[in-house]
XYZ file of C-alpha atoms in Angstrom:
504
model
C -20.644 2.277 -13.961
C -19.089 5.676 -13.473
C -16.435 6.368 -10.897
C -15.415 9.421 -8.956
C -12.931 10.695 -6.462
C -14.627 12.857 -3.908
C -13.088 15.694 -2.119
C -15.599 15.119 0.670
C -18.305 12.693 1.512
C -21.336 13.200 -0.630
C -24.575 11.194 -1.215
C -23.802 8.403 -3.690
C -26.546 7.084 -5.977
C -27.786 3.885 -4.473
C -30.157 1.180 -5.218
C -33.237 0.680 -2.987
C -35.023 2.952 -0.513
C -33.108 4.997 2.077
C -32.010 2.901 4.972
C -30.736 3.840 8.413
C -27.387 2.284 9.569
C -25.866 2.053 12.946
C -22.956 4.425 13.401
C -19.409 2.966 13.228
C -17.763 2.929 16.697
C -14.477 1.721 18.146
C -16.142 -1.635 18.652
C -18.303 -1.847 15.548
C -17.679 -1.741 11.848
C -20.431 -0.485 9.674
C -20.584 0.661 6.003
C -23.280 2.438 4.190
C -23.704 3.697 0.577
C -24.373 7.316 1.639
C -22.062 7.770 4.578
C -19.051 5.650 3.854
C -18.584 5.095 0.183
C -15.033 5.885 0.291
C -13.090 8.734 -1.430
C -12.564 6.886 -4.692
C -15.479 4.754 -5.653
C -17.911 3.734 -8.408
C -21.548 4.815 -8.412
C -24.513 2.789 -7.279
C -23.057 1.167 -4.146
C -25.728 -1.212 -2.735
C -27.224 -1.762 0.717
C -26.633 -5.545 0.313
C -22.876 -5.081 -0.289
C -22.611 -2.701 2.616
C -24.187 -5.270 4.999
C -22.045 -8.064 3.616
C -18.759 -6.152 4.041
C -19.747 -4.925 7.529
C -20.531 -8.491 8.625
C -17.332 -10.037 7.271
C -15.063 -7.268 8.576
C -16.450 -7.783 12.018
C -15.784 -11.397 11.754
C -12.225 -10.745 10.714
C -11.880 -8.251 13.469
C -12.929 -10.590 16.185
C -11.194 -13.662 14.928
C -8.024 -12.846 13.019
C -4.590 -11.493 13.653
C -3.164 -8.825 11.454
C -0.325 -11.247 10.495
C -0.811 -14.861 9.357
C 2.857 -16.003 9.392
C 5.705 -15.847 11.890
C 7.827 -14.220 9.141
C 5.339 -11.264 8.968
C 2.965 -11.931 6.059
C -0.105 -9.786 6.337
C -3.853 -10.368 6.697
C -5.260 -8.332 3.741
C -8.970 -9.043 4.336
C -9.761 -5.510 5.605
C -8.028 -3.773 2.650
C -9.491 -6.207 0.199
C -13.049 -6.171 1.208
C -13.234 -2.370 1.592
C -11.662 -1.999 -1.849
C -14.131 -4.389 -3.356
C -16.897 -2.385 -1.581
C -15.820 0.871 -3.133
C -15.428 -0.712 -6.601
C -19.080 -1.930 -6.502
C -18.544 -5.633 -5.985
C -21.615 -7.824 -5.381
C -22.274 -9.516 -2.076
C -21.310 -12.794 -3.639
C -18.037 -11.431 -4.893
C -17.280 -10.065 -1.446
C -18.126 -13.291 0.201
C -15.984 -15.270 -2.304
C -12.977 -12.989 -1.544
C -13.350 -13.628 2.219
C -13.788 -17.375 1.791
C -10.763 -17.653 -0.322
C -8.445 -15.961 2.163
C -9.922 -16.931 5.534
C -8.410 -20.528 5.731
C -4.798 -19.371 6.176
C -5.343 -16.618 8.699
C -3.995 -16.749 12.335
C -6.323 -16.457 15.182
C -5.775 -13.565 17.488
C -4.380 -14.404 20.853
C -6.448 -13.163 23.711
C -4.886 -12.566 27.153
C -6.539 -11.437 30.367
C -7.987 -7.914 30.286
C -5.355 -6.920 32.814
C -2.741 -7.061 30.022
C -4.473 -4.311 27.895
C -4.973 -2.359 31.124
C -1.337 -2.647 31.901
C -0.309 -1.125 28.533
C -1.199 2.212 30.174
C 2.151 1.895 31.879
C 4.774 3.345 29.470
C 7.500 0.805 30.521
C 5.219 -2.122 29.901
C 3.881 -0.654 26.652
C 7.488 -0.366 25.372
C 8.261 -3.905 26.425
C 5.420 -5.241 24.258
C 6.361 -3.340 21.132
C 7.421 -5.538 18.232
C 5.837 -8.668 19.740
C 2.945 -9.972 17.543
C 1.472 -12.063 20.511
C 0.341 -8.707 21.997
C -1.579 -7.605 18.970
C -5.047 -8.353 20.588
C -3.989 -6.515 23.754
C -2.890 -3.436 21.804
C -6.112 -3.603 19.911
C -8.285 -3.526 22.980
C -6.079 -0.864 24.410
C -6.638 1.471 21.463
C -10.316 0.724 21.139
C -10.770 1.881 24.634
C -8.563 4.914 24.124
C -10.513 5.906 21.045
C -13.799 5.360 22.849
C -12.710 7.730 25.551
C -10.741 10.377 23.665
C -11.754 10.009 19.908
C -9.815 9.139 16.844
C -8.142 12.583 16.343
C -6.798 12.813 19.881
C -5.490 9.323 20.024
C -3.821 9.438 16.637
C -2.195 12.737 17.436
C -1.015 11.472 20.760
C 0.541 8.192 19.515
C 1.649 9.025 15.976
C 2.066 12.675 15.565
C 3.084 14.160 18.913
C 6.715 14.311 17.941
C 8.060 12.679 21.146
C 10.184 9.563 21.210
C 7.196 7.142 21.450
C 5.272 8.795 18.686
C 8.248 9.012 16.361
C 8.873 5.246 16.981
C 5.284 4.294 16.332
C 5.116 6.454 13.200
C 8.240 4.623 11.963
C 6.539 1.319 12.713
C 3.616 2.482 10.576
C 6.042 2.343 7.575
C 7.179 -1.212 8.490
C 5.883 -4.330 6.831
C 6.011 -2.700 3.394
C 3.825 0.111 4.654
C 0.957 -2.099 5.840
C 0.025 -0.458 9.093
C -0.079 2.903 7.316
C -2.267 1.489 4.573
C -4.532 0.136 7.321
C -4.780 3.654 8.930
C -5.482 5.287 5.596
C -8.338 3.004 4.666
C -9.715 3.260 8.278
C -9.877 7.052 7.936
C -11.239 6.980 4.344
C -14.110 4.908 5.276
C -14.599 6.470 8.664
C -14.220 3.370 10.791
C -12.766 4.068 14.267
C -12.586 0.316 15.000
C -10.099 -0.122 11.971
C -8.045 2.873 13.217
C -7.525 0.837 16.471
C -6.469 -2.087 14.290
C -4.025 0.055 12.426
C -2.357 1.359 15.684
C -2.239 -2.103 17.150
C -0.721 -3.335 13.933
C 1.946 -0.667 14.038
C 2.795 -1.682 17.659
C 3.678 -5.194 16.784
C 5.804 -4.411 13.716
C 9.492 -3.743 13.841
C 10.834 -0.228 13.863
C 13.599 -0.526 11.304
C 12.185 2.307 9.070
C 13.307 4.784 11.722
C 16.768 3.873 10.640
C 16.419 6.026 7.559
C 13.422 8.248 8.248
C 14.787 10.059 11.311
C 18.335 10.325 9.950
C 17.044 11.973 6.840
C 15.222 14.519 8.865
C 18.413 15.159 11.086
C 20.578 15.387 7.939
C 18.416 18.190 6.562
C 18.412 19.993 9.964
C 22.235 19.860 10.095
C 22.527 20.721 6.380
C 19.782 23.403 5.784
C 21.422 24.400 2.513
C 20.359 21.020 1.051
C 18.362 21.824 -2.131
C 14.971 20.357 -2.558
C 14.604 18.077 -5.501
C 11.515 16.371 -7.216
C 11.003 12.723 -6.485
C 11.953 11.499 -9.977
C 15.276 13.396 -9.831
C 16.024 11.646 -6.582
C 15.245 8.320 -8.215
C 17.674 9.187 -10.990
C 20.395 10.031 -8.351
C 19.781 6.749 -6.549
C 20.116 4.807 -9.798
C 23.396 6.696 -10.658
C 24.975 6.083 -7.249
C 26.985 2.920 -7.506
C 27.064 2.183 -3.791
C 23.213 2.552 -3.385
C 22.329 0.776 -6.664
C 24.525 -2.230 -5.978
C 23.806 -2.490 -2.236
C 21.180 -5.260 -2.322
C 22.038 -8.830 -3.291
C 19.714 -11.555 -4.509
C 21.095 -13.707 -1.518
C 20.053 -11.195 1.047
C 17.334 -12.269 3.570
C 13.639 -11.616 2.505
C 13.622 -8.041 3.905
C 16.326 -6.836 1.478
C 15.816 -3.201 2.469
C 16.730 -3.780 6.067
C 19.255 -6.434 5.653
C 20.745 -5.368 2.345
C 20.243 -1.741 1.499
C 20.469 -0.192 4.997
C 23.302 -2.605 5.872
C 25.512 -1.576 3.075
C 24.475 1.853 1.921
C 22.765 3.766 4.740
C 25.389 6.428 4.889
C 25.171 7.061 1.161
C 21.383 6.815 1.061
C 20.518 9.499 3.654
C 21.645 12.591 1.745
C 19.546 11.503 -1.268
C 16.474 11.043 0.892
C 16.959 14.436 2.529
C 16.477 16.274 -0.830
C 12.803 15.361 -0.832
C 11.228 18.249 1.038
C 7.764 19.595 1.533
C 6.636 22.989 2.747
C 3.656 23.116 5.210
C 1.597 25.396 2.917
C -1.667 24.227 1.397
C -0.325 24.746 -2.116
C 2.833 22.599 -1.650
C 0.901 19.955 0.353
C -1.457 19.599 -2.581
C 1.349 19.623 -5.101
C 3.466 17.053 -3.356
C 0.380 14.830 -2.712
C -0.144 14.598 -6.488
C 3.597 14.130 -7.061
C 3.826 11.144 -4.752
C 0.666 9.660 -6.186
C 1.695 9.963 -9.837
C 5.388 8.999 -9.303
C 4.541 5.843 -7.369
C 2.161 4.758 -10.115
C 4.898 5.457 -12.738
C 7.531 3.502 -10.902
C 5.107 0.539 -10.510
C 4.338 0.433 -14.220
C 7.667 1.356 -15.777
C 9.844 -1.012 -13.745
C 9.886 -3.694 -16.472
C 12.332 -6.071 -18.050
C 13.206 -5.452 -21.672
C 13.318 -9.297 -22.392
C 10.124 -10.145 -20.584
C 6.389 -9.641 -20.812
C 4.861 -7.029 -18.503
C 4.695 -7.830 -14.833
C 4.364 -5.891 -11.661
C 6.745 -5.847 -8.712
C 5.073 -6.916 -5.504
C 7.244 -4.752 -3.265
C 7.028 -1.642 -5.325
C 3.181 -1.826 -5.850
C 2.786 -1.083 -2.134
C 3.961 2.509 -2.647
C 1.098 2.886 -5.111
C -1.579 1.204 -2.988
C -0.622 3.458 -0.137
C -0.737 6.610 -2.280
C -4.529 6.607 -2.675
C -4.856 7.591 0.998
C -2.895 10.758 1.080
C -5.767 12.891 -0.157
C -7.664 11.524 2.817
C -4.785 12.372 5.155
C -4.576 15.824 3.801
C -8.261 16.459 4.284
C -8.135 15.699 8.084
C -8.427 19.080 9.735
C -7.146 17.582 13.037
C -3.776 16.761 11.388
C -1.567 19.881 11.543
C 0.096 21.131 8.295
C 3.449 20.396 9.903
C 2.472 16.816 10.371
C 0.943 16.568 6.880
C 4.274 17.856 5.598
C 6.091 15.194 7.608
C 3.715 12.498 6.306
C 4.469 13.449 2.731
C 8.182 13.648 3.276
C 8.207 10.186 4.968
C 6.054 8.913 1.979
C 8.414 10.180 -0.677
C 11.512 8.972 1.222
C 9.961 5.546 1.819
C 9.160 5.211 -1.897
C 12.700 6.055 -2.798
C 13.936 3.491 -0.265
C 11.641 0.857 -1.681
C 12.896 1.630 -5.173
C 16.575 1.339 -3.996
C 15.703 -1.822 -2.118
C 14.438 -3.340 -5.412
C 17.948 -2.752 -6.958
C 17.176 0.609 -8.574
C 15.488 -1.047 -11.597
C 15.638 0.717 -14.903
C 12.414 2.483 -15.822
C 10.874 2.003 -19.309
C 8.300 4.762 -19.808
C 7.527 3.438 -23.377
C 6.327 0.064 -21.929
C 3.472 2.097 -20.480
C 2.917 4.578 -23.306
C 2.967 1.929 -26.001
C 1.198 -0.735 -24.113
C -1.445 -2.753 -26.016
C -3.977 -4.208 -23.613
C -5.139 -7.750 -24.057
C -8.706 -6.475 -24.212
C -8.365 -2.844 -25.542
C -12.116 -2.480 -25.839
C -12.413 -2.593 -21.986
C -12.981 0.713 -20.277
C -12.539 1.391 -16.565
C -15.855 -0.361 -15.794
C -14.761 -3.597 -17.325
C -11.261 -3.446 -15.810
C -12.804 -2.839 -12.428
C -15.221 -5.785 -12.895
C -12.311 -8.068 -13.870
C -10.531 -6.991 -10.590
C -13.517 -7.502 -8.518
C -13.863 -11.101 -9.758
C -10.230 -11.935 -9.716
C -9.450 -14.547 -7.032
C -6.537 -13.333 -5.027
C -5.768 -11.714 -1.646
C -6.714 -8.234 -2.733
C -3.580 -6.762 -4.155
C -5.044 -6.640 -7.651
C -8.151 -4.708 -6.824
C -6.270 -2.394 -4.420
C -3.771 -1.520 -7.164
C -6.528 -0.870 -9.717
C -8.393 1.488 -7.402
C -5.151 3.306 -6.626
C -4.486 3.769 -10.325
C -8.050 4.978 -10.845
C -7.318 7.591 -8.181
C -3.943 8.503 -9.857
C -5.724 9.244 -13.095
C -8.583 11.185 -11.497
C -6.329 13.335 -9.201
C -4.152 14.716 -12.049
C -6.482 17.619 -12.396
C -6.461 20.541 -11.700
C -2.784 20.044 -10.894
C -0.541 19.145 -13.824
C 1.812 16.196 -13.936
C 4.546 15.741 -11.390
C 7.975 17.234 -12.384
C 9.639 15.089 -14.990
C 6.856 12.541 -15.324
C 6.724 11.336 -18.861
C 3.036 10.213 -18.695
C -0.316 11.744 -19.550
C -3.475 11.205 -17.704
C -4.699 8.274 -19.804
C -1.457 6.386 -19.174
C -2.444 5.467 -15.640
C -5.337 3.586 -17.231
C -2.871 1.725 -19.435
C -1.032 0.723 -16.208
C -4.286 -0.617 -14.890
C -4.681 -2.725 -18.091
C -1.092 -3.933 -17.626
C -1.880 -4.885 -14.002
C -5.005 -7.008 -14.762
C -3.476 -8.532 -17.953
C -0.444 -9.642 -16.002
C -2.246 -11.280 -13.120
C -4.840 -12.948 -15.447
C -1.926 -14.957 -16.954
C -2.349 -17.109 -13.738
C -5.699 -18.146 -15.087
C -4.214 -19.684 -18.270
C -4.053 -23.517 -18.254
C -0.717 -24.653 -17.280
C 0.796 -21.239 -16.421
C 0.829 -21.569 -12.640
C 3.393 -23.947 -11.453
C 5.453 -24.258 -8.275
C 8.905 -23.180 -9.579
C 11.991 -24.105 -7.759
C 12.592 -20.491 -6.860
C 9.084 -20.090 -5.228
C 9.475 -23.494 -3.567
C 12.839 -22.762 -2.108
C 12.078 -19.208 -0.800
C 8.485 -19.352 0.270
C 6.965 -22.762 0.711
C 9.220 -25.639 1.643
C 9.246 -26.228 5.374
C 6.719 -23.549 6.178
C 3.515 -25.415 5.287
C 2.130 -22.429 3.383
C -1.466 -22.625 2.067
C -1.641 -23.023 -1.733
C -3.302 -19.608 -2.044
C -0.363 -17.946 -0.280
C 2.069 -19.583 -2.699
C -0.047 -18.277 -5.528
C 0.473 -14.820 -4.208
C 4.267 -15.231 -4.469
C 3.921 -16.786 -8.026
C 1.634 -13.865 -9.229
C 4.092 -10.998 -8.955
C 7.814 -10.189 -9.540
C 9.755 -9.396 -6.355
C 12.747 -7.106 -5.992
C 12.587 -6.519 -9.766
C 16.075 -4.870 -10.287
C 17.914 -7.908 -8.896
C 19.344 -10.831 -10.923
C 17.000 -13.660 -11.229
C 13.853 -11.781 -10.199
C 12.230 -12.213 -13.635
C 13.303 -15.843 -14.194
C 9.728 -17.100 -13.942
C 8.173 -14.507 -16.121
C 7.502 -15.432 -19.865
C 9.969 -13.981 -22.436
C 8.831 -11.140 -24.536
C 8.299 -12.365 -28.174
C 9.487 -9.721 -30.603
C 7.669 -9.930 -33.865
C 8.486 -8.335 -37.185
C 6.995 -4.875 -37.446
C 6.422 -4.443 -33.690
C 8.063 -1.752 -31.763
C 11.893 -2.070 -31.389
C 13.528 -2.955 -28.023
C 12.760 -0.216 -25.599
C 15.367 2.081 -24.378
C 15.574 2.556 -20.593
C 14.705 5.935 -19.107
C 17.574 5.692 -16.677
């Protein structure tokens, strides 16, 4: 099962005779092996899987809200099933993923059509922002807008126009650990206008707290044009060495530790660091910074380990990696101006830096990647992808594996990001690390409701068991005290590599 990352949509080898498919529309989701394989996908995508994904995504679209919890946990069905599709999952694997995650979803509230019509009024539109109960209304509003004006015009108007409304919505795109922007990326990658409408509606009902650092970083650079541009890893080093930033977040902070910890205590100190990540609106620099953000996000995800614990992946930091796969798609859209592409990349790099700081500026151990010995070293990409396709979760595993596949593929013809201590093959080692770490949940007796998980995520909230497993599967806020308490200790044996020194 070969894989490839396409610069443009090309005919993919497929099983069975040619088949005609309905076109995707603002009201209909439709996949096909030849027209919508995705940018990073395996060969031999099947008609049967295309039909299954299309069917289930339409069910999800009609029935389910983008959130399944009043706290703001996300419905990942769209991201999950499209990732499985691109990775060659069978119809039964796709159905199993849907069946596993459907039971805990919230149903979309449907109001009278007059509500979505009234959203045309700017004052009412603004009143509804940040309120999840209006998701269905925003969805209908953007479906109708796209049907009338097309995806490019609507996205440019509501996200990239540069006025107050667009800047606010663009900031909301980065809320919820980047989920609305992930949704937009996957919608554009697979050419689904209906999912673009979902992404815009999702942005509208998220909070706008990311504008508290994204817009000030821009204004700081405008007021201090002498600020020197630095590579992303250099900025990461600076954050780690800034005592106010690196100690801003506390384990006792509320669940959104970036908003209620980092930005509360270190916003003033944080902004000058963020302003150092700068992009020029030239094709050359856009390409270079795209690769840099992809590779650095993957490195941060894999290298943020604990020297006393077995390898595990931080749930918060992984989202910078799963978002990174969509930036080549963003950069290929000829209807997004180079100035807006520059802004997208700057906001991506700055968001990644903020996520890193929000996780307590964890030390990075490059050697944990470079020297990693997989549980099944004979497995190539094909086998790792198959393990991810069959893994029963909410999609975070397969999404991360596909993003790492992209990170390895995209390293050519551009060389490594500045300061990156990895080679192309090391991204595959991170993929092994990911699948090995989550498969520990399959070991008899490994999964248990710890007091930490019970206290933070389950008691009093009536969470579905599969949701609790999501929390138990990953580390969270990995640089903070206590974050690794539930992860097995690293057994050091005679003759094995010595304790690994931190990069930072």
